[in-house]
Every structure is written in structure tokens, then in C-alpha cells.
Amino acid sequence: MGRLWDKWMGTKYPAAGVTPLPTMELREALLALGGPDARFTVREASPKEKADLVVNYRVRELGLTVKIRMRLVPATREVRTLEEQWGNVSHEHSGKQYGRGGSTRFARQWEIRKGADGRRHLVETFSFSTGEVKDPLRNTVLGAGWTWRGVLRKL
């Protein structure tokens, strides 16, 4: 049941033989991920947020704002995360909602446009996946030899 539970909880372990990096090096690597080219920002957390680092991103097309709080636990070499969403969380209601916990979200928008050949074509105008944000974070943590703890872990 352990591995099934880990999968359900979003836990990923580093590859065997990877030498764990010190906490400060991992922190610097995570802070370097966010930037002008990325869809997200990574910053130091305030004491009120009860975390070490915070990742923020907004998907205006979906009316969605997401914050991922990360706590670095050097004793066990793991990064515990908590994801919070505001906006149209469930797509069932049009009003503002709040959600907490891990989510996997894919979104695409298409438009019909007239091509150079005079025919109508279906053209993708927007695409988004939560993997665009979470994958770089998770890969950095695992590459540093630390464990990634996904959802429902106490910060």
C-alpha cells in the first residue's frame, strides 16, 4: 500500500545514487526557476505563510490564481508542498471559489480562422497545463536528491 499511497499523495523520490544537495543550494536552485520567461514566480515566504518558499502563478484566461507553499525539511531531505487555488476552481460554477490540495489541470482554447488557402482551419490560441509549473519545481527537487511530497502533508 505504501507506493500506491505515495502515488495518490503526489510523493516522488529521487533516483538511487543521487547525492543530496545542501538546503541552501536547493533553495537557490528553486528561486532561480521563476523569472521573466517562466509562467510563475518563486519567492521567499513571509512568516505568516508558514513556509520557506512560495510559488505564484495566474492563468488569466481561466480566471485562476494558484499559490504553492513549499517547506524545506533538511532532517528528512524532503520538500513538503501545499497548493491553494482561487477563482474558477471546479469549472462547475462561474463565481469565485477556493480550493486546497493538488490539482492537475489542462486547458486549451481553439479558434476557427481562414487560412491562406481560403479554407477554414482550427487554430489553437491558448494552452495551459499545471505541469508547466510543477514539473520544473519537482525536477529540481528530485535532481537535488530530495523527496517531493505532493498533497495533504502538514506544513
PDB file of C-alpha atoms in Angstrom:
ATOM      1  CA  MET A   1       0.000   0.000   0.000  1.00  0.00           C
ATOM      2  CA  GLY A   2       2.972   2.338   0.536  1.00  0.00           C
ATOM      3  CA  ARG A   3       3.695   3.035  -3.133  1.00  0.00           C
ATOM      4  CA  LEU A   4       0.016   3.358  -4.013  1.00  0.00           C
ATOM      5  CA  TRP A   5      -0.403   5.816  -1.141  1.00  0.00           C
ATOM      6  CA  ASP A   6       2.674   7.758  -2.329  1.00  0.00           C
ATOM      7  CA  LYS A   7       1.256   7.980  -5.838  1.00  0.00           C
ATOM      8  CA  TRP A   8      -2.096   9.183  -4.563  1.00  0.00           C
ATOM      9  CA  MET A   9      -0.410  11.757  -2.303  1.00  0.00           C
ATOM     10  CA  GLY A  10       1.898  13.029  -5.063  1.00  0.00           C
ATOM     11  CA  THR A  11       5.137  11.823  -3.462  1.00  0.00           C
ATOM     12  CA  LYS A  12       8.165  11.393  -5.724  1.00  0.00           C
ATOM     13  CA  TYR A  13      11.555  10.052  -4.649  1.00  0.00           C
ATOM     14  CA  PRO A  14      14.943  10.939  -6.147  1.00  0.00           C
ATOM     15  CA  ALA A  15      16.770   8.412  -8.286  1.00  0.00           C
ATOM     16  CA  ALA A  16      19.052   5.998  -6.455  1.00  0.00           C
ATOM     17  CA  GLY A  17      22.604   7.229  -6.092  1.00  0.00           C
ATOM     18  CA  VAL A  18      21.841  10.958  -6.326  1.00  0.00           C
ATOM     19  CA  THR A  19      23.874  12.839  -3.726  1.00  0.00           C
ATOM     20  CA  PRO A  20      21.579  15.249  -1.842  1.00  0.00           C
ATOM     21  CA  LEU A  21      22.471  18.927  -2.112  1.00  0.00           C
ATOM     22  CA  PRO A  22      22.626  21.146   0.969  1.00  0.00           C
ATOM     23  CA  THR A  23      19.470  23.051   1.842  1.00  0.00           C
ATOM     24  CA  MET A  24      20.789  26.447   0.746  1.00  0.00           C
ATOM     25  CA  GLU A  25      21.818  25.146  -2.691  1.00  0.00           C
ATOM     26  CA  LEU A  26      18.367  23.658  -3.230  1.00  0.00           C
ATOM     27  CA  ARG A  27      16.749  26.915  -2.103  1.00  0.00           C
ATOM     28  CA  GLU A  28      18.878  28.913  -4.567  1.00  0.00           C
ATOM     29  CA  ALA A  29      18.086  26.486  -7.399  1.00  0.00           C
ATOM     30  CA  LEU A  30      14.337  26.805  -6.737  1.00  0.00           C
ATOM     31  CA  LEU A  31      14.499  30.605  -6.510  1.00  0.00           C
ATOM     32  CA  ALA A  32      16.330  30.698  -9.865  1.00  0.00           C
ATOM     33  CA  LEU A  33      13.464  28.892 -11.623  1.00  0.00           C
ATOM     34  CA  GLY A  34      10.975  31.759 -11.617  1.00  0.00           C
ATOM     35  CA  GLY A  35      11.657  34.682 -13.857  1.00  0.00           C
ATOM     36  CA  PRO A  36      10.527  36.772 -16.804  1.00  0.00           C
ATOM     37  CA  ASP A  37      10.404  33.780 -19.179  1.00  0.00           C
ATOM     38  CA  ALA A  38       8.571  31.492 -16.752  1.00  0.00           C
ATOM     39  CA  ARG A  39       4.808  31.436 -16.139  1.00  0.00           C
ATOM     40  CA  PHE A  40       5.438  31.589 -12.407  1.00  0.00           C
ATOM     41  CA  THR A  41       7.449  33.384  -9.730  1.00  0.00           C
ATOM     42  CA  VAL A  42       9.301  31.833  -6.811  1.00  0.00           C
ATOM     43  CA  ARG A  43       9.925  33.970  -3.737  1.00  0.00           C
ATOM     44  CA  GLU A  44      10.830  33.753  -0.074  1.00  0.00           C
ATOM     45  CA  ALA A  45       7.764  33.203   2.105  1.00  0.00           C
ATOM     46  CA  SER A  46       6.676  35.592   4.794  1.00  0.00           C
ATOM     47  CA  PRO A  47       6.428  34.257   8.378  1.00  0.00           C
ATOM     48  CA  LYS A  48       2.623  34.462   8.095  1.00  0.00           C
ATOM     49  CA  GLU A  49       2.643  31.944   5.208  1.00  0.00           C
ATOM     50  CA  LYS A  50       4.252  29.192   7.339  1.00  0.00           C
ATOM     51  CA  ALA A  51       6.571  28.066   4.532  1.00  0.00           C
ATOM     52  CA  ASP A  52      10.078  28.626   3.202  1.00  0.00           C
ATOM     53  CA  LEU A  53       9.290  29.390  -0.448  1.00  0.00           C
ATOM     54  CA  VAL A  54       6.133  30.374  -2.302  1.00  0.00           C
ATOM     55  CA  VAL A  55       5.329  29.871  -5.975  1.00  0.00           C
ATOM     56  CA  ASN A  56       2.679  32.116  -7.522  1.00  0.00           C
ATOM     57  CA  TYR A  57       1.089  31.903 -10.931  1.00  0.00           C
ATOM     58  CA  ARG A  58      -2.002  33.270 -12.575  1.00  0.00           C
ATOM     59  CA  VAL A  59      -3.855  31.993 -15.608  1.00  0.00           C
ATOM     60  CA  ARG A  60      -5.887  34.992 -16.703  1.00  0.00           C
ATOM     61  CA  GLU A  61      -7.662  33.097 -19.478  1.00  0.00           C
ATOM     62  CA  LEU A  62      -9.111  30.683 -16.904  1.00  0.00           C
ATOM     63  CA  GLY A  63      -9.625  33.240 -14.142  1.00  0.00           C
ATOM     64  CA  LEU A  64      -7.382  31.152 -11.892  1.00  0.00           C
ATOM     65  CA  THR A  65      -4.734  32.127  -9.328  1.00  0.00           C
ATOM     66  CA  VAL A  66      -2.571  29.445  -7.695  1.00  0.00           C
ATOM     67  CA  LYS A  67      -0.124  29.573  -4.805  1.00  0.00           C
ATOM     68  CA  ILE A  68       2.147  26.653  -3.891  1.00  0.00           C
ATOM     69  CA  ARG A  69       3.761  26.875  -0.466  1.00  0.00           C
ATOM     70  CA  MET A  70       6.936  24.818  -0.030  1.00  0.00           C
ATOM     71  CA  ARG A  71       8.594  23.861   3.226  1.00  0.00           C
ATOM     72  CA  LEU A  72      12.173  22.516   3.057  1.00  0.00           C
ATOM     73  CA  VAL A  73      12.785  19.847   5.721  1.00  0.00           C
ATOM     74  CA  PRO A  74      16.554  19.239   5.940  1.00  0.00           C
ATOM     75  CA  ALA A  75      16.288  16.444   8.552  1.00  0.00           C
ATOM     76  CA  THR A  76      14.451  14.140   6.121  1.00  0.00           C
ATOM     77  CA  ARG A  77      15.606  15.866   2.912  1.00  0.00           C
ATOM     78  CA  GLU A  78      12.099  16.440   1.656  1.00  0.00           C
ATOM     79  CA  VAL A  79      10.118  19.344   0.263  1.00  0.00           C
ATOM     80  CA  ARG A  80       6.520  19.454   1.507  1.00  0.00           C
ATOM     81  CA  THR A  81       4.055  21.360  -0.608  1.00  0.00           C
ATOM     82  CA  LEU A  82       0.586  22.772  -0.214  1.00  0.00           C
ATOM     83  CA  GLU A  83      -1.317  24.082  -3.227  1.00  0.00           C
ATOM     84  CA  GLU A  84      -4.124  26.630  -2.998  1.00  0.00           C
ATOM     85  CA  GLN A  85      -6.322  27.856  -5.853  1.00  0.00           C
ATOM     86  CA  TRP A  86      -8.626  30.863  -6.166  1.00  0.00           C
ATOM     87  CA  GLY A  87     -11.044  31.609  -8.978  1.00  0.00           C
ATOM     88  CA  ASN A  88     -12.993  29.216 -11.153  1.00  0.00           C
ATOM     89  CA  VAL A  89     -11.635  26.106  -9.425  1.00  0.00           C
ATOM     90  CA  SER A  90     -14.167  23.444 -10.389  1.00  0.00           C
ATOM     91  CA  HIS A  91     -15.492  24.830 -13.704  1.00  0.00           C
ATOM     92  CA  GLU A  92     -18.995  23.976 -12.434  1.00  0.00           C
ATOM     93  CA  HIS A  93     -19.731  27.471 -11.180  1.00  0.00           C
ATOM     94  CA  SER A  94     -18.824  30.817 -12.655  1.00  0.00           C
ATOM     95  CA  GLY A  95     -18.205  32.535  -9.300  1.00  0.00           C
ATOM     96  CA  LYS A  96     -15.069  32.800  -7.227  1.00  0.00           C
ATOM     97  CA  GLN A  97     -14.087  29.647  -5.371  1.00  0.00           C
ATOM     98  CA  TYR A  98     -11.257  28.423  -3.147  1.00  0.00           C
ATOM     99  CA  GLY A  99      -9.606  25.022  -3.390  1.00  0.00           C
ATOM    100  CA  ARG A 100      -6.790  23.384  -1.491  1.00  0.00           C
ATOM    101  CA  GLY A 101      -4.695  20.364  -2.394  1.00  0.00           C
ATOM    102  CA  GLY A 102      -3.032  19.116  -5.531  1.00  0.00           C
ATOM    103  CA  SER A 103      -4.637  19.539  -8.895  1.00  0.00           C
ATOM    104  CA  THR A 104      -3.915  18.554 -12.437  1.00  0.00           C
ATOM    105  CA  ARG A 105      -5.405  20.932 -14.932  1.00  0.00           C
ATOM    106  CA  PHE A 106      -5.229  21.098 -18.712  1.00  0.00           C
ATOM    107  CA  ALA A 107      -6.873  23.806 -20.764  1.00  0.00           C
ATOM    108  CA  ARG A 108      -6.915  24.666 -24.448  1.00  0.00           C
ATOM    109  CA  GLN A 109      -8.772  27.226 -26.474  1.00  0.00           C
ATOM    110  CA  TRP A 110      -9.336  26.973 -30.200  1.00  0.00           C
ATOM    111  CA  GLU A 111     -10.479  29.359 -32.874  1.00  0.00           C
ATOM    112  CA  ILE A 112     -11.598  28.864 -36.454  1.00  0.00           C
ATOM    113  CA  ARG A 113      -9.577  31.034 -38.853  1.00  0.00           C
ATOM    114  CA  LYS A 114      -9.399  31.356 -42.567  1.00  0.00           C
ATOM    115  CA  GLY A 115      -6.095  30.089 -43.914  1.00  0.00           C
ATOM    116  CA  ALA A 116      -4.007  31.217 -46.895  1.00  0.00           C
ATOM    117  CA  ASP A 117      -5.723  28.546 -48.995  1.00  0.00           C
ATOM    118  CA  GLY A 118      -9.115  30.149 -48.291  1.00  0.00           C
ATOM    119  CA  ARG A 119     -10.315  27.220 -46.174  1.00  0.00           C
ATOM    120  CA  ARG A 120     -11.250  27.383 -42.516  1.00  0.00           C
ATOM    121  CA  HIS A 121      -8.784  25.830 -40.062  1.00  0.00           C
ATOM    122  CA  LEU A 122      -8.943  25.094 -36.361  1.00  0.00           C
ATOM    123  CA  VAL A 123      -6.090  27.013 -34.688  1.00  0.00           C
ATOM    124  CA  GLU A 124      -5.043  26.672 -31.050  1.00  0.00           C
ATOM    125  CA  THR A 125      -4.968  30.124 -29.436  1.00  0.00           C
ATOM    126  CA  PHE A 126      -4.211  29.143 -25.844  1.00  0.00           C
ATOM    127  CA  SER A 127      -2.958  26.115 -23.929  1.00  0.00           C
ATOM    128  CA  PHE A 128      -2.067  25.554 -20.295  1.00  0.00           C
ATOM    129  CA  SER A 129      -1.081  22.625 -18.119  1.00  0.00           C
ATOM    130  CA  THR A 130      -0.185  22.638 -14.428  1.00  0.00           C
ATOM    131  CA  GLY A 131       2.823  20.548 -15.438  1.00  0.00           C
ATOM    132  CA  GLU A 132       4.359  23.697 -16.926  1.00  0.00           C
ATOM    133  CA  VAL A 133       4.692  24.970 -13.355  1.00  0.00           C
ATOM    134  CA  LYS A 134       5.024  21.840 -11.232  1.00  0.00           C
ATOM    135  CA  ASP A 135       7.401  19.826 -13.429  1.00  0.00           C
ATOM    136  CA  PRO A 136      10.350  22.264 -13.204  1.00  0.00           C
ATOM    137  CA  LEU A 137       9.884  22.536  -9.431  1.00  0.00           C
ATOM    138  CA  ARG A 138       9.597  18.770  -8.917  1.00  0.00           C
ATOM    139  CA  ASN A 139      12.517  18.012 -11.262  1.00  0.00           C
ATOM    140  CA  THR A 140      14.760  20.497  -9.450  1.00  0.00           C
ATOM    141  CA  VAL A 141      13.913  18.949  -6.076  1.00  0.00           C
ATOM    142  CA  LEU A 142      14.442  15.378  -7.312  1.00  0.00           C
ATOM    143  CA  GLY A 143      17.650  16.344  -9.145  1.00  0.00           C
ATOM    144  CA  ALA A 144      18.961  17.750  -5.866  1.00  0.00           C
ATOM    145  CA  GLY A 145      18.441  14.346  -4.220  1.00  0.00           C
ATOM    146  CA  TRP A 146      15.460  15.426  -2.127  1.00  0.00           C
ATOM    147  CA  THR A 147      11.962  13.899  -1.869  1.00  0.00           C
ATOM    148  CA  TRP A 148       8.938  15.790  -3.247  1.00  0.00           C
ATOM    149  CA  ARG A 149       5.837  15.497  -1.025  1.00  0.00           C
ATOM    150  CA  GLY A 150       2.764  16.499  -3.000  1.00  0.00           C
ATOM    151  CA  VAL A 151      -0.543  16.944  -1.214  1.00  0.00           C
ATOM    152  CA  LEU A 152      -2.065  16.745   2.257  1.00  0.00           C
ATOM    153  CA  ARG A 153       1.196  16.937   4.170  1.00  0.00           C
ATOM    154  CA  LYS A 154       1.306  19.173   7.205  1.00  0.00           C
ATOM    155  CA  LEU A 155       3.393  22.292   6.625  1.00  0.00           C
TER     156      LEU A 155
END
